[in-house]
XYZ file of C-alpha atoms in Angstrom:
115
model
C -6.094 11.619 -9.920
C -8.197 11.416 -6.785
C -6.758 12.953 -3.651
C -7.837 12.185 -0.109
C -7.493 14.996 2.402
C -7.405 14.078 6.074
C -7.906 16.304 9.080
C -8.544 16.128 12.787
C -5.353 14.653 14.164
C -3.512 16.182 17.077
C -2.358 15.815 20.639
C -4.791 14.543 23.254
C -4.548 13.211 26.773
C -5.295 9.590 27.508
C -9.031 9.144 27.922
C -9.799 11.968 25.542
C -11.411 11.968 22.115
C -10.562 12.966 18.568
C -12.538 12.903 15.342
C -10.705 12.309 12.091
C -12.160 13.217 8.723
C -11.176 12.286 5.196
C -12.669 13.763 2.041
C -12.098 12.680 -1.536
C -11.469 15.247 -4.268
C -13.569 13.115 -6.608
C -17.229 13.741 -5.904
C -18.822 12.272 -9.035
C -18.209 8.693 -8.013
C -18.925 7.166 -4.636
C -16.354 5.160 -2.740
C -17.482 1.565 -2.400
C -15.241 1.011 0.583
C -13.564 3.269 3.098
C -11.121 2.455 5.834
C -8.778 3.915 8.404
C -5.373 2.375 8.942
C -2.816 3.348 11.525
C 0.890 2.949 11.987
C 2.405 3.260 15.432
C 6.087 4.067 16.056
C 8.167 1.125 14.880
C 5.095 -0.859 13.914
C 3.506 -2.110 10.722
C 0.524 -0.322 9.256
C -2.670 -2.008 10.448
C -6.361 -1.745 9.777
C -8.250 0.129 12.490
C -11.741 0.289 10.984
C -13.567 -0.101 7.694
C -17.007 0.471 6.223
C -18.235 -1.149 3.029
C -21.357 -1.787 1.027
C -24.550 -0.825 2.750
C -22.748 0.173 5.899
C -21.075 -2.975 7.126
C -18.368 -2.012 9.586
C -15.345 -3.865 10.857
C -12.984 -2.941 13.682
C -9.670 -4.151 14.956
C -10.032 -5.814 18.338
C -7.856 -3.124 19.907
C -10.335 -0.357 19.052
C -13.699 -2.106 19.350
C -16.086 -0.208 21.576
C -13.957 2.947 21.428
C -13.746 3.882 17.730
C -16.604 4.410 15.324
C -16.327 4.776 11.555
C -18.974 6.543 9.527
C -19.445 8.104 6.117
C -21.583 10.832 4.628
C -24.503 10.140 2.306
C -22.482 11.067 -0.768
C -19.912 8.358 0.042
C -17.078 10.848 -0.414
C -16.238 11.598 3.209
C -15.472 9.293 6.077
C -15.018 10.016 9.763
C -13.353 8.134 12.556
C -14.614 9.021 16.008
C -12.049 7.935 18.578
C -13.046 7.892 22.229
C -11.260 6.834 25.392
C -7.924 7.134 23.629
C -4.994 5.170 24.977
C -1.253 5.702 24.750
C -1.031 2.797 22.318
C -3.353 4.583 19.891
C -0.514 6.968 19.079
C 0.500 6.860 15.442
C -0.141 8.130 11.960
C -3.662 7.484 10.745
C -4.284 6.977 7.047
C -7.581 6.888 5.266
C -8.156 4.686 2.247
C -10.964 4.655 -0.271
C -11.797 2.380 -3.156
C -13.193 4.457 -6.011
C -13.923 2.925 -9.415
C -11.751 -0.061 -8.574
C -8.693 1.975 -7.568
C -7.348 2.186 -4.039
C -6.434 5.679 -2.894
C -4.585 6.670 0.273
C -4.500 9.864 2.223
C -1.245 11.457 3.319
C -1.761 10.542 6.963
C -2.545 12.543 10.052
C -0.650 12.289 13.331
C -2.468 11.279 16.503
C -0.496 11.549 19.714
C -1.941 10.399 23.018
C -0.138 11.625 26.131
C -0.351 10.439 29.718
């Protein structure tokens, strides 16, 4: 069973930055797709950013120009660089990876943006 371990969440003031990381316990097989989802208080879980294939990225309109998703060369770790954070970015951030056709989720990491 593959486990995804997330880190990097925390409390930050509006306008600040955070960098989230997610590493898979399985290192023998590369993830073909990686993504970060987020769930704000009282909201549905939504896609924030994804990276697939040769490095094709996709971002939710709300985070374009502020967030950047990347992955390491082993395709087992992904990062989400979040800049110019806003109050509405507050929520639990989950990483997801597709490894050998199976979708795996991390446990989530809390991001709280204060005014």
